[in-house]
Each structure stands twice: as C-alpha cells, then as structure tokens.
mmCIF file of C-alpha atoms in Angstrom:
data_model
loop_
_atom_site.group_PDB
_atom_site.id
_atom_site.type_symbol
_atom_site.label_atom_id
_atom_site.label_comp_id
_atom_site.label_asym_id
_atom_site.label_seq_id
_atom_site.Cartn_x
_atom_site.Cartn_y
_atom_site.Cartn_z
ATOM 1 C CA UNK A 1492 0.052 -0.002 -0.178
ATOM 2 C CA UNK A 1493 2.694 2.421 0.865
ATOM 3 C CA UNK A 1494 4.741 1.706 -2.261
ATOM 4 C CA UNK A 1495 1.672 2.282 -4.254
ATOM 5 C CA UNK A 1496 0.784 5.836 -2.707
ATOM 6 C CA UNK A 1497 4.452 6.878 -2.752
ATOM 7 C CA UNK A 1498 5.032 5.886 -6.480
ATOM 8 C CA UNK A 1499 1.657 7.432 -7.685
ATOM 9 C CA UNK A 1500 3.162 10.937 -6.961
ATOM 10 C CA UNK A 1501 6.161 10.376 -9.134
ATOM 11 C CA UNK A 1502 4.572 11.519 -12.394
ATOM 12 C CA UNK A 1503 3.640 14.791 -10.605
ATOM 13 C CA UNK A 1504 7.213 15.878 -9.909
ATOM 14 C CA UNK A 1505 8.241 16.682 -13.363
ATOM 15 C CA UNK A 1506 7.456 16.053 -17.095
ATOM 16 C CA UNK A 1507 11.108 16.605 -18.141
ATOM 17 C CA UNK A 1508 12.840 13.213 -18.744
ATOM 18 C CA UNK A 1509 16.244 14.274 -17.703
ATOM 19 C CA UNK A 1510 15.131 15.616 -14.482
ATOM 20 C CA UNK A 1511 13.076 12.491 -13.690
ATOM 21 C CA UNK A 1512 15.898 10.447 -14.753
ATOM 22 C CA UNK A 1513 17.873 12.188 -11.934
ATOM 23 C CA UNK A 1514 15.183 11.765 -9.453
ATOM 24 C CA UNK A 1515 14.737 7.960 -9.994
ATOM 25 C CA UNK A 1516 18.601 7.569 -9.501
ATOM 26 C CA UNK A 1517 18.604 9.844 -6.426
ATOM 27 C CA UNK A 1518 15.645 7.792 -4.787
ATOM 28 C CA UNK A 1519 17.025 4.503 -5.497
ATOM 29 C CA UNK A 1520 20.490 5.353 -4.148
ATOM 30 C CA UNK A 1521 19.085 7.133 -1.179
ATOM 31 C CA UNK A 1522 16.872 4.011 -0.402
ATOM 32 C CA UNK A 1523 19.890 1.572 -0.587
ATOM 33 C CA UNK A 1524 22.111 4.066 1.170
ATOM 34 C CA UNK A 1525 19.580 4.067 4.115
ATOM 35 C CA UNK A 1526 19.402 0.488 4.068
ATOM 36 C CA UNK A 1527 23.093 0.244 4.430
ATOM 37 C CA UNK A 1528 23.255 2.849 7.282
ATOM 38 C CA UNK A 1529 20.297 1.008 9.051
ATOM 39 C CA UNK A 1530 22.123 -2.469 8.969
ATOM 40 C CA UNK A 1531 25.369 -1.044 10.338
ATOM 41 C CA UNK A 1532 23.585 0.816 13.090
ATOM 42 C CA UNK A 1533 21.862 -2.753 14.034
ATOM 43 C CA UNK A 1534 25.099 -4.677 13.590
ATOM 44 C CA UNK A 1535 26.853 -2.084 15.722
ATOM 45 C CA UNK A 1536 24.596 -1.986 18.621
ATOM 46 C CA UNK A 1537 24.139 -5.791 18.611
ATOM 47 C CA UNK A 1538 27.922 -6.117 18.687
ATOM 48 C CA UNK A 1539 28.231 -3.515 21.361
ATOM 49 C CA UNK A 1540 25.653 -5.380 23.538
ATOM 50 C CA UNK A 1541 27.213 -8.878 22.907
ATOM 51 C CA UNK A 1542 24.331 -10.226 20.774
ATOM 52 C CA UNK A 1543 26.224 -11.399 18.128
ATOM 53 C CA UNK A 1544 25.713 -15.256 17.220
ATOM 54 C CA UNK A 1545 27.296 -17.767 15.146
ATOM 55 C CA UNK A 1546 26.661 -21.034 13.730
ATOM 56 C CA UNK A 1547 29.386 -22.828 15.715
ATOM 57 C CA UNK A 1548 28.108 -26.141 17.152
ATOM 58 C CA UNK A 1549 27.763 -26.291 21.166
ATOM 59 C CA UNK A 1550 25.888 -27.581 23.924
ATOM 60 C CA UNK A 1551 22.145 -27.168 24.579
ATOM 61 C CA UNK A 1552 22.628 -24.124 26.663
ATOM 62 C CA UNK A 1553 24.774 -22.406 23.893
ATOM 63 C CA UNK A 1554 21.947 -22.988 21.383
ATOM 64 C CA UNK A 1555 19.285 -21.582 23.471
ATOM 65 C CA UNK A 1556 21.517 -18.392 24.195
ATOM 66 C CA UNK A 1557 21.994 -18.039 20.596
ATOM 67 C CA UNK A 1558 18.231 -18.274 19.783
ATOM 68 C CA UNK A 1559 17.835 -15.626 22.728
ATOM 69 C CA UNK A 1560 20.367 -13.274 21.149
ATOM 70 C CA UNK A 1561 18.707 -13.374 17.663
ATOM 71 C CA UNK A 1562 15.188 -12.747 19.068
ATOM 72 C CA UNK A 1563 16.762 -9.666 21.005
ATOM 73 C CA UNK A 1564 18.273 -8.650 17.756
ATOM 74 C CA UNK A 1565 15.104 -8.913 15.918
ATOM 75 C CA UNK A 1566 13.259 -6.903 18.698
ATOM 76 C CA UNK A 1567 15.846 -4.191 18.474
ATOM 77 C CA UNK A 1568 15.715 -3.851 14.707
ATOM 78 C CA UNK A 1569 11.885 -3.622 14.733
ATOM 79 C CA UNK A 1570 12.159 -0.998 17.462
ATOM 80 C CA UNK A 1571 14.422 1.171 15.553
ATOM 81 C CA UNK A 1572 12.333 0.808 12.355
ATOM 82 C CA UNK A 1573 9.252 1.793 14.199
ATOM 83 C CA UNK A 1574 10.839 4.833 15.827
ATOM 84 C CA UNK A 1575 12.437 6.093 12.366
ATOM 85 C CA UNK A 1576 8.800 5.647 10.689
ATOM 86 C CA UNK A 1577 7.151 7.491 13.314
ATOM 87 C CA UNK A 1578 9.462 10.388 13.119
ATOM 88 C CA UNK A 1579 9.896 10.407 9.226
ATOM 89 C CA UNK A 1580 6.386 9.624 7.915
ATOM 90 C CA UNK A 1581 4.518 12.444 9.660
ATOM 91 C CA UNK A 1582 6.937 14.881 8.499
ATOM 92 C CA UNK A 1583 7.180 13.635 4.723
ATOM 93 C CA UNK A 1584 3.474 13.347 4.270
ATOM 94 C CA UNK A 1585 2.368 15.884 6.717
ATOM 95 C CA UNK A 1586 4.454 18.846 6.229
ATOM 96 C CA UNK A 1587 6.209 18.571 2.896
ATOM 97 C CA UNK A 1588 3.396 17.674 0.529
ATOM 98 C CA UNK A 1589 1.224 20.720 -0.603
ATOM 99 C CA UNK A 1590 -2.236 20.797 -1.878
ATOM 100 C CA UNK A 1591 -3.275 19.937 -5.374
ATOM 101 C CA UNK A 1592 -6.585 19.639 -7.184
ATOM 102 C CA UNK A 1593 -8.292 16.390 -7.773
ATOM 103 C CA UNK A 1594 -7.553 14.424 -10.970
ATOM 104 C CA UNK A 1595 -11.281 13.557 -11.393
ATOM 105 C CA UNK A 1596 -14.541 14.823 -10.482
ATOM 106 C CA UNK A 1597 -17.240 12.632 -10.144
ATOM 107 C CA UNK A 1598 -20.487 13.089 -12.399
ATOM 108 C CA UNK A 1599 -23.828 13.089 -11.049
ATOM 109 C CA UNK A 1600 -24.368 9.568 -12.376
ATOM 110 C CA UNK A 1601 -21.264 8.264 -10.924
ATOM 111 C CA UNK A 1602 -22.388 9.680 -7.275
ATOM 112 C CA UNK A 1603 -25.272 7.340 -7.451
ATOM 113 C CA UNK A 1604 -22.909 4.392 -7.136
ATOM 114 C CA UNK A 1605 -20.486 3.372 -4.492
ATOM 115 C CA UNK A 1606 -17.025 4.332 -4.618
ATOM 116 C CA UNK A 1607 -16.013 0.771 -4.257
ATOM 117 C CA UNK A 1608 -18.319 -0.399 -7.464
ATOM 118 C CA UNK A 1609 -16.975 2.696 -9.355
ATOM 119 C CA UNK A 1610 -13.348 1.428 -8.655
ATOM 120 C CA UNK A 1611 -14.222 -2.016 -9.798
ATOM 121 C CA UNK A 1612 -15.740 -0.929 -13.005
ATOM 122 C CA UNK A 1613 -12.696 1.518 -13.617
ATOM 123 C CA UNK A 1614 -10.278 -1.319 -12.893
ATOM 124 C CA UNK A 1615 -11.892 -3.689 -15.310
ATOM 125 C CA UNK A 1616 -12.009 -1.143 -18.141
ATOM 126 C CA UNK A 1617 -8.400 -0.042 -17.470
ATOM 127 C CA UNK A 1618 -7.206 -3.570 -17.595
ATOM 128 C CA UNK A 1619 -8.843 -4.095 -20.863
ATOM 129 C CA UNK A 1620 -7.438 -0.980 -22.205
ATOM 130 C CA UNK A 1621 -3.995 -1.728 -21.115
ATOM 131 C CA UNK A 1622 -4.128 -5.201 -22.789
ATOM 132 C CA UNK A 1623 -5.787 -4.005 -26.088
ATOM 133 C CA UNK A 1624 -4.064 -0.621 -26.675
ATOM 134 C CA UNK A 1625 -1.281 0.307 -24.197
ATOM 135 C CA UNK A 1626 1.356 -2.451 -25.379
ATOM 136 C CA UNK A 1627 4.356 -0.981 -23.875
ATOM 137 C CA UNK A 1628 2.525 -0.641 -20.478
ATOM 138 C CA UNK A 1629 1.321 -4.306 -20.957
ATOM 139 C CA UNK A 1630 4.719 -5.688 -21.459
ATOM 140 C CA UNK A 1631 6.255 -3.700 -18.796
ATOM 141 C CA UNK A 1632 3.940 -5.147 -16.371
ATOM 142 C CA UNK A 1633 4.634 -8.516 -17.639
ATOM 143 C CA UNK A 1634 8.578 -7.757 -17.292
ATOM 144 C CA UNK A 1635 8.074 -6.743 -13.598
ATOM 145 C CA UNK A 1636 5.961 -9.706 -12.959
ATOM 146 C CA UNK A 1637 8.829 -11.939 -13.330
ATOM 147 C CA UNK A 1638 11.886 -9.874 -12.417
ATOM 148 C CA UNK A 1639 10.689 -8.473 -9.184
ATOM 149 C CA UNK A 1640 9.690 -11.727 -7.407
ATOM 150 C CA UNK A 1641 12.954 -13.022 -8.245
ATOM 151 C CA UNK A 1642 15.045 -9.948 -7.015
ATOM 152 C CA UNK A 1643 12.881 -9.961 -3.793
ATOM 153 C CA UNK A 1644 13.466 -13.647 -3.243
ATOM 154 C CA UNK A 1645 17.088 -13.228 -3.990
ATOM 155 C CA UNK A 1646 18.308 -12.173 -0.452
ATOM 156 C CA UNK A 1647 16.134 -14.602 1.241
ATOM 157 C CA UNK A 1648 17.496 -17.790 -0.832
ATOM 158 C CA UNK A 1649 20.894 -16.396 -0.743
ATOM 159 C CA UNK A 1650 21.026 -16.384 3.000
ATOM 160 C CA UNK A 1651 19.741 -20.117 3.067
ATOM 161 C CA UNK A 1652 22.212 -20.878 0.333
ATOM 162 C CA UNK A 1653 25.282 -19.281 2.100
ATOM 163 C CA UNK A 1654 24.214 -21.002 5.374
ATOM 164 C CA UNK A 1655 23.635 -24.440 4.200
ATOM 165 C CA UNK A 1656 25.873 -24.921 1.229
ATOM 166 C CA UNK A 1657 28.767 -22.566 1.991
ATOM 167 C CA UNK A 1658 28.636 -22.833 5.813
ATOM 168 C CA UNK A 1659 28.744 -19.062 6.302
ATOM 169 C CA UNK A 1660 28.013 -17.885 9.967
ATOM 170 C CA UNK A 1661 25.924 -14.828 10.759
ATOM 171 C CA UNK A 1662 28.968 -12.376 10.281
ATOM 172 C CA UNK A 1663 29.787 -13.669 7.021
ATOM 173 C CA UNK A 1664 26.164 -13.574 5.967
ATOM 174 C CA UNK A 1665 25.695 -10.075 7.205
ATOM 175 C CA UNK A 1666 29.020 -9.021 5.262
ATOM 176 C CA UNK A 1667 27.774 -10.453 2.047
ATOM 177 C CA UNK A 1668 24.276 -8.881 2.408
ATOM 178 C CA UNK A 1669 26.184 -5.402 3.289
ATOM 179 C CA UNK A 1670 28.165 -5.601 0.196
ATOM 180 C CA UNK A 1671 25.093 -6.171 -1.851
ATOM 181 C CA UNK A 1672 23.353 -3.418 -0.570
ATOM 182 C CA UNK A 1673 26.398 -1.086 -0.966
ATOM 183 C CA UNK A 1674 26.953 -2.161 -4.473
ATOM 184 C CA UNK A 1675 23.110 -1.286 -5.187
ATOM 185 C CA UNK A 1676 23.935 2.455 -4.781
ATOM 186 C CA UNK A 1677 26.397 2.812 -7.679
ATOM 187 C CA UNK A 1678 24.021 0.356 -9.711
ATOM 188 C CA UNK A 1679 21.318 3.153 -9.369
ATOM 189 C CA UNK A 1680 24.024 5.637 -10.766
ATOM 190 C CA UNK A 1681 25.036 3.352 -13.205
ATOM 191 C CA UNK A 1682 21.322 2.781 -14.392
ATOM 192 C CA UNK A 1683 21.019 6.710 -14.755
ATOM 193 C CA UNK A 1684 24.244 7.030 -16.645
ATOM 194 C CA UNK A 1685 23.061 4.302 -19.199
ATOM 195 C CA UNK A 1686 19.574 5.876 -19.527
ATOM 196 C CA UNK A 1687 21.160 9.252 -20.148
ATOM 197 C CA UNK A 1688 23.550 8.058 -22.800
ATOM 198 C CA UNK A 1689 20.777 6.165 -24.696
ATOM 199 C CA UNK A 1690 18.583 9.276 -25.006
ATOM 200 C CA UNK A 1691 16.523 8.298 -21.958
ATOM 201 C CA UNK A 1692 15.898 4.879 -23.218
ATOM 202 C CA UNK A 1693 15.299 3.132 -19.862
ATOM 203 C CA UNK A 1694 14.320 -0.023 -21.256
ATOM 204 C CA UNK A 1695 17.954 -0.622 -22.411
ATOM 205 C CA UNK A 1696 19.160 0.186 -19.015
ATOM 206 C CA UNK A 1697 16.734 -2.295 -17.588
ATOM 207 C CA UNK A 1698 18.089 -5.051 -19.990
ATOM 208 C CA UNK A 1699 21.512 -4.295 -19.136
ATOM 209 C CA UNK A 1700 20.641 -4.807 -15.350
ATOM 210 C CA UNK A 1701 18.910 -8.148 -16.099
ATOM 211 C CA UNK A 1702 22.053 -9.196 -18.057
ATOM 212 C CA UNK A 1703 24.099 -8.416 -14.966
ATOM 213 C CA UNK A 1704 21.764 -10.482 -12.915
ATOM 214 C CA UNK A 1705 21.571 -13.256 -15.181
ATOM 215 C CA UNK A 1706 25.599 -13.609 -15.511
ATOM 216 C CA UNK A 1707 26.032 -13.180 -11.671
ATOM 217 C CA UNK A 1708 23.555 -15.950 -11.032
ATOM 218 C CA UNK A 1709 25.143 -18.252 -13.491
ATOM 219 C CA UNK A 1710 28.646 -17.783 -11.877
ATOM 220 C CA UNK A 1711 27.028 -18.396 -8.556
ATOM 221 C CA UNK A 1712 25.621 -21.869 -9.725
ATOM 222 C CA UNK A 1713 28.904 -22.684 -11.344
ATOM 223 C CA UNK A 1714 31.458 -21.784 -8.793
ATOM 224 C CA UNK A 1715 29.757 -21.718 -5.329
ATOM 225 C CA UNK A 1716 29.633 -25.408 -4.799
ATOM 226 C CA UNK A 1717 30.931 -25.596 -1.191
ATOM 227 C CA UNK A 1718 32.772 -24.129 1.765
ATOM 228 C CA UNK A 1719 35.710 -22.045 1.657
ATOM 229 C CA UNK A 1720 34.450 -19.729 -1.180
ATOM 230 C CA UNK A 1721 34.151 -16.563 0.939
ATOM 231 C CA UNK A 1722 36.228 -14.220 -1.523
ATOM 232 C CA UNK A 1723 34.429 -15.179 -4.767
ATOM 233 C CA UNK A 1724 31.031 -14.814 -2.749
ATOM 234 C CA UNK A 1725 31.682 -11.290 -1.898
ATOM 235 C CA UNK A 1726 32.753 -10.475 -5.275
ATOM 236 C CA UNK A 1727 29.615 -12.161 -6.774
ATOM 237 C CA UNK A 1728 27.540 -10.025 -4.355
ATOM 238 C CA UNK A 1729 28.921 -6.821 -5.831
ATOM 239 C CA UNK A 1730 27.256 -8.113 -9.130
ATOM 240 C CA UNK A 1731 23.865 -8.698 -7.435
ATOM 241 C CA UNK A 1732 23.885 -5.378 -5.965
ATOM 242 C CA UNK A 1733 24.780 -3.510 -9.089
ATOM 243 C CA UNK A 1734 21.971 -5.370 -11.135
ATOM 244 C CA UNK A 1735 19.364 -4.964 -8.274
ATOM 245 C CA UNK A 1736 20.027 -1.342 -7.847
ATOM 246 C CA UNK A 1737 20.205 -0.554 -11.548
ATOM 247 C CA UNK A 1738 16.883 -2.585 -12.446
ATOM 248 C CA UNK A 1739 14.809 -0.953 -9.739
ATOM 249 C CA UNK A 1740 16.169 2.667 -10.780
ATOM 250 C CA UNK A 1741 15.525 1.870 -14.314
ATOM 251 C CA UNK A 1742 12.123 0.251 -13.843
ATOM 252 C CA UNK A 1743 10.830 3.478 -12.019
ATOM 253 C CA UNK A 1744 11.996 5.440 -15.205
ATOM 254 C CA UNK A 1745 10.479 2.939 -17.524
ATOM 255 C CA UNK A 1746 7.088 3.001 -15.840
ATOM 256 C CA UNK A 1747 6.985 7.050 -16.022
ATOM 257 C CA UNK A 1748 7.760 6.949 -19.663
ATOM 258 C CA UNK A 1749 4.900 4.491 -20.585
ATOM 259 C CA UNK A 1750 2.385 5.650 -17.975
ATOM 260 C CA UNK A 1751 -0.707 7.471 -19.510
ATOM 261 C CA UNK A 1752 -1.331 10.562 -17.027
ATOM 262 C CA UNK A 1753 -4.194 11.165 -15.062
ATOM 263 C CA UNK A 1754 -4.697 7.686 -13.461
ATOM 264 C CA UNK A 1755 -1.396 7.480 -11.494
ATOM 265 C CA UNK A 1756 -2.744 5.778 -8.271
ATOM 266 C CA UNK A 1757 -4.787 3.234 -10.212
ATOM 267 C CA UNK A 1758 -1.865 2.325 -12.487
ATOM 268 C CA UNK A 1759 0.726 2.406 -9.692
ATOM 269 C CA UNK A 1760 -1.777 -0.023 -7.849
ATOM 270 C CA UNK A 1761 -1.699 -2.475 -10.842
ATOM 271 C CA UNK A 1762 2.290 -2.049 -10.828
ATOM 272 C CA UNK A 1763 2.295 -3.026 -7.227
ATOM 273 C CA UNK A 1764 0.158 -5.931 -7.896
ATOM 274 C CA UNK A 1765 2.215 -7.240 -10.784
ATOM 275 C CA UNK A 1766 5.347 -6.881 -8.855
ATOM 276 C CA UNK A 1767 4.271 -9.139 -6.049
ATOM 277 C CA UNK A 1768 1.650 -11.681 -7.632
ATOM 278 C CA UNK A 1769 4.341 -14.117 -8.267
ATOM 279 C CA UNK A 1770 6.545 -13.414 -5.125
ATOM 280 C CA UNK A 1771 5.490 -16.847 -3.798
ATOM 281 C CA UNK A 1772 6.890 -18.827 -6.752
ATOM 282 C CA UNK A 1773 10.658 -18.638 -6.523
ATOM 283 C CA UNK A 1774 10.834 -19.461 -2.826
ATOM 284 C CA UNK A 1775 8.487 -22.324 -3.537
ATOM 285 C CA UNK A 1776 10.374 -23.879 -6.450
ATOM 286 C CA UNK A 1777 13.670 -23.524 -4.390
ATOM 287 C CA UNK A 1778 11.806 -25.378 -1.375
ATOM 288 C CA UNK A 1779 10.789 -28.082 -3.534
ATOM 289 C CA UNK A 1780 14.035 -28.657 -5.117
ATOM 290 C CA UNK A 1781 15.790 -28.559 -1.815
ATOM 291 C CA UNK A 1782 13.424 -31.202 -0.366
ATOM 292 C CA UNK A 1783 14.037 -33.445 -3.286
ATOM 293 C CA UNK A 1784 17.653 -33.414 -2.521
ATOM 294 C CA UNK A 1785 18.909 -31.152 -5.424
ATOM 295 C CA UNK A 1786 21.836 -29.186 -4.702
ATOM 296 C CA UNK A 1787 20.960 -25.587 -3.589
ATOM 297 C CA UNK A 1788 23.107 -23.994 -6.264
ATOM 298 C CA UNK A 1789 20.810 -25.384 -8.813
ATOM 299 C CA UNK A 1790 17.776 -23.997 -6.767
ATOM 300 C CA UNK A 1791 19.570 -20.571 -7.076
ATOM 301 C CA UNK A 1792 19.837 -21.121 -10.751
ATOM 302 C CA UNK A 1793 16.059 -21.213 -11.168
ATOM 303 C CA UNK A 1794 16.195 -17.352 -10.779
ATOM 304 C CA UNK A 1795 17.731 -17.259 -14.252
ATOM 305 C CA UNK A 1796 14.431 -18.215 -15.818
ATOM 306 C CA UNK A 1797 12.538 -15.404 -14.481
ATOM 307 C CA UNK A 1798 15.216 -12.858 -15.457
ATOM 308 C CA UNK A 1799 15.164 -14.277 -18.925
ATOM 309 C CA UNK A 1800 11.463 -13.943 -19.144
ATOM 310 C CA UNK A 1801 11.733 -10.373 -18.111
ATOM 311 C CA UNK A 1802 14.322 -9.810 -20.588
ATOM 312 C CA UNK A 1803 12.176 -10.972 -23.373
ATOM 313 C CA UNK A 1804 9.355 -8.817 -22.106
ATOM 314 C CA UNK A 1805 11.707 -5.939 -22.367
ATOM 315 C CA UNK A 1806 12.176 -6.595 -25.897
ATOM 316 C CA UNK A 1807 8.502 -6.369 -26.450
ATOM 317 C CA UNK A 1808 8.590 -3.227 -25.011
ATOM 318 C CA UNK A 1809 10.806 -1.779 -27.536
ATOM 319 C CA UNK A 1810 9.136 -3.336 -30.421
ATOM 320 C CA UNK A 1811 5.668 -2.186 -29.392
ATOM 321 C CA UNK A 1812 4.350 1.290 -30.558
ATOM 322 C CA UNK A 1813 4.840 4.073 -28.170
ATOM 323 C CA UNK A 1814 2.057 5.204 -25.801
ATOM 324 C CA UNK A 1815 1.352 8.536 -24.433
ATOM 325 C CA UNK A 1816 3.144 8.662 -21.225
ATOM 326 C CA UNK A 1817 5.531 11.292 -19.581
ATOM 327 C CA UNK A 1818 7.791 11.280 -22.510
ATOM 328 C CA UNK A 1819 5.385 13.304 -24.535
ATOM 329 C CA UNK A 1820 2.545 14.111 -22.122
ATOM 330 C CA UNK A 1821 3.495 17.704 -22.003
ATOM 331 C CA UNK A 1822 2.778 18.043 -25.717
ATOM 332 C CA UNK A 1823 -0.603 16.203 -25.592
ATOM 333 C CA UNK A 1824 -2.095 14.537 -28.361
ATOM 334 C CA UNK A 1825 -3.506 15.398 -31.670
ATOM 335 C CA UNK A 1826 -7.195 15.999 -32.132
ATOM 336 C CA UNK A 1827 -8.792 12.799 -33.840
ATOM 337 C CA UNK A 1828 -10.101 13.368 -37.330
ATOM 338 C CA UNK A 1829 -12.818 10.937 -37.452
ATOM 339 C CA UNK A 1830 -16.473 12.174 -36.836
ATOM 340 C CA UNK A 1831 -17.828 11.363 -33.245
ATOM 341 C CA UNK A 1832 -14.469 10.083 -31.972
ATOM 342 C CA UNK A 1833 -14.116 10.926 -28.349
ATOM 343 C CA UNK A 1834 -11.834 10.550 -25.336
ATOM 344 C CA UNK A 1835 -12.558 10.085 -21.827
ATOM 345 C CA UNK A 1836 -12.881 13.581 -19.770
ATOM 346 C CA UNK A 1837 -9.452 14.605 -18.562
ATOM 347 C CA UNK A 1838 -8.261 17.390 -16.341
ATOM 348 C CA UNK A 1839 -5.595 19.746 -17.126
ATOM 349 C CA UNK A 1840 -4.308 20.289 -13.670
ATOM 350 C CA UNK A 1841 -2.185 23.315 -14.409
ATOM 351 C CA UNK A 1842 -5.092 25.212 -15.993
ATOM 352 C CA UNK A 1843 -7.866 23.728 -13.583
ATOM 353 C CA UNK A 1844 -9.987 23.008 -16.526
ATOM 354 C CA UNK A 1845 -11.890 19.897 -17.900
ATOM 355 C CA UNK A 1846 -12.006 19.346 -21.597
ATOM 356 C CA UNK A 1847 -12.723 16.463 -23.933
ATOM 357 C CA UNK A 1848 -11.765 15.803 -27.465
ATOM 358 C CA UNK A 1849 -15.276 16.302 -28.698
ATOM 359 C CA UNK A 1850 -15.378 19.644 -27.011
ATOM 360 C CA UNK A 1851 -12.220 20.706 -28.855
ATOM 361 C CA UNK A 1852 -13.523 19.532 -32.162
ATOM 362 C CA UNK A 1853 -16.870 21.344 -31.630
ATOM 363 C CA UNK A 1854 -14.688 24.567 -30.909
ATOM 364 C CA UNK A 1855 -13.043 24.085 -34.095
ATOM 365 C CA UNK A 1856 -16.198 23.461 -36.057
ATOM 366 C CA UNK A 1857 -17.804 26.645 -34.673
ATOM 367 C CA UNK A 1858 -15.564 28.499 -37.269
ATOM 368 C CA UNK A 1859 -16.694 26.101 -39.935
ATOM 369 C CA UNK A 1860 -18.004 28.957 -42.212
ATOM 370 C CA UNK A 1861 -14.843 31.015 -42.202
ATOM 371 C CA UNK A 1862 -12.995 27.813 -42.667
ATOM 372 C CA UNK A 1863 -15.179 26.888 -45.847
ATOM 373 C CA UNK A 1864 -14.730 30.332 -47.278
ATOM 374 C CA UNK A 1865 -11.007 30.086 -46.696
ATOM 375 C CA UNK A 1866 -10.794 26.668 -48.470
ATOM 376 C CA UNK A 1867 -12.589 28.106 -51.537
ATOM 377 C CA UNK A 1868 -9.745 30.704 -51.586
ATOM 378 C CA UNK A 1869 -11.832 33.855 -51.134
ATOM 379 C CA UNK A 1870 -9.049 35.901 -49.539
ATOM 380 C CA UNK A 1871 -5.878 35.794 -47.494
ATOM 381 C CA UNK A 1872 -7.496 37.584 -44.425
ATOM 382 C CA UNK A 1873 -9.956 34.584 -43.950
ATOM 383 C CA UNK A 1874 -7.114 32.095 -44.218
ATOM 384 C CA UNK A 1875 -5.255 33.939 -41.641
ATOM 385 C CA UNK A 1876 -8.295 33.839 -39.305
ATOM 386 C CA UNK A 1877 -8.543 30.178 -39.833
ATOM 387 C CA UNK A 1878 -4.828 29.769 -38.802
ATOM 388 C CA UNK A 1879 -5.403 31.600 -35.700
ATOM 389 C CA UNK A 1880 -8.568 29.450 -34.935
ATOM 390 C CA UNK A 1881 -6.402 26.291 -35.460
ATOM 391 C CA UNK A 1882 -3.638 27.814 -33.142
ATOM 392 C CA UNK A 1883 -6.167 28.434 -30.376
ATOM 393 C CA UNK A 1884 -7.523 25.039 -30.721
ATOM 394 C CA UNK A 1885 -4.274 23.335 -30.886
ATOM 395 C CA UNK A 1886 -2.884 25.085 -27.889
ATOM 396 C CA UNK A 1887 -5.176 23.327 -25.549
ATOM 397 C CA UNK A 1888 -3.591 20.008 -25.387
ATOM 398 C CA UNK A 1889 -5.104 17.295 -23.365
ATOM 399 C CA UNK A 1890 -3.100 14.201 -22.504
ATOM 400 C CA UNK A 1891 -4.691 10.992 -23.646
ATOM 401 C CA UNK A 1892 -6.210 8.658 -20.912
ATOM 402 C CA UNK A 1893 -6.975 5.273 -20.650
#
C-alpha cells in the first residue's frame, strides 16, 4: 500500500525526462544507502551489547543463548524501524506535501454508485484498455511480474544458500548482504548513466541490469559449490547489488515513460500487484528442489528463468508502438479526425479546466463558415483567421487517458 501511494506521486514531480532520470537515480541511491546505514547501526549495536551469534556447534545451553540473542536482535531492529517511521512519515506526508486539485471529479451519475463499485468498473476498463491498446505498459507489467519476485526472493534464498551450502556464519552472511546493498548504490547511478547516454531509453538500461543479474547468478551456480568460497562470494555479491540497484532505478523510469497520465494511483496499484503476484513462486520452487535433494546452487539457478522471461518482455516493450506517457504528455495528443471520435474527460491540472476531445472538435467546427470560405480561396485575411483559430484550438492539448 505504501509503495503504491508513494509511487503514484512520481509523475507529478516533473514532465522533463532528464530531471526524472535524476530523481529516480537519487531515490534508488538514497533508499539503498539508508538500508546500509540502518544495517550498520543494528550490527554495531548488537555487537556492543554482545548479541552477535554464530553457527558454531555447542551444547544445548549455547544453542538456547544463540536463539535468545537472535530474538533480541530482531526486537531491536523492529524497535529502531518503528521509531524512524514514526518520526519520518508524519514529516514527509504531513508537512512536505502541498495541496493539489483532484485528478477527477465525479459526475452526478457516478455519485449514485458506491466508490467501491466505481473502482471495480474502472479497474476492469483500465485492464482491458492496457491489454488491447497500451502495449508497452502491458509488456512492462509482464516484465516486472517475473523480475521483481526473483529479486525480492534473492536475499532470502541467498542467506539460506550461504548458510547451508557454504557454511557461512552470521557475520559472514551479514557481510555478504551488506556488500550487496552497498553495491546497489552505484548500480542506481549506473542505470541513470546508461539511460542518459541512450537518449533516455530506460528499457535498455533495465535490460543491461537483467544481463548483470543473469551472468552473476550463472557464476554463483557454477563456482559456489561448497565451503571456503568467501572471497568469490563477496565478489559475486557486488554483481547482484549492481544489477538490483540498476534494475529498480531503471524500472521506475520505464514506468514513468509508458504511464498514461491522469490515473497515477490506479496504474501504480496495478504495478504493485504485478510486482508481488508471483512473489511466492521462486521460494516455493527452491524449497521443492531442496526437499527433493537437489543441490541448492541449482535452486539458485532457477532465478535465471525469471530474469530471462523479464528480458524477453523488455524486448517486446521496444518493439511495441509508443504510448502517451511522461515522455510526450507535456505535448498532448492530436485531435482525432474521425467524426464522433471521443476520449475520456481529463483534467488539465495546471489550468484547472476539464476538456474533452469532442469539445475541442466542436470549438474548431464553430469556425466552419470562415474555414469553408478560406478553403474556397476567397481571401488571405480569412485564411489567416482560420490559422489563428487552429492555433487556439491546438494550444489546448489534453493528455490521452486510458
């Protein structure tokens, strides 16, 4: 829920692609940097309090002390997280956000129905439109449906793999995860750099990130086959971190480029759904293979399948026709030429007016006598008048909505 709400405000920040690329880079970098700082604080406090545990075998009392230390560490981490959220969230959402007009105004007919029912109807229509017309957005959702569950499962599966197969203790596991989070920060900057150098083609940056994740996971499955591989593990953790940071930073940019304006919360909700709809699948496949006696490194290799499917979906994004998103929303869309062709009512937030394509057509048709005389070639003054009318009409550009 929080991710959906926070992401829905991203399109309101700017319509400039270069600035948005900087924003997404900074958001991802700050996110991972704060995770590193949080982890370092928890590790430092637990070490100072003597709560650090390891996997060394001992008697029953030592095992119980280890469990007690782990529970105490978890409580400490949750307490610190709760305190930071109680301080940061009210300031961010209560003080830093200004007021803005609503993106939609309910008609009298809509007000006769419940908001829940209206939301279900709108969601059905939106999904239908995405599937039939907004092909780039559709393939982007399919891409994150495979890649994000694999990335989210990566940390969980990696800790299990490092503990059972490589015999890492708690300190070594923490070091590997810390290296991965630190590497995600330059990964976000790498994604922004590639996006900028490819004329803001964030899809290519996302594909590069997937390639890094695929290659790193292949190397993990090939070389990490037993204990004593600490050095190469830390090196490969850098690859996972770079790919993860770049992928999530690039995905935000891709989403903003293909996102039709005016339905931010709804489309971000669908995005959040597709990110998590298959989150159960990678851990389940890993667990089944582990229970069947398959080596865990082959279970880690199953993540490659999700990354490859996501990569193929990114190719389809590049091959699909562009939709009206933040890349060209500031320029609007052309007025349809066909008689009776309409678009949904959209609000121009900057002007505070509600317009439709039909109303623009009717505005243009109001000058039809002058237009007809000009087309007949009566005089240059009337042609100039028609030109001015067209300029007035086309200056009111309304972004196309789903």
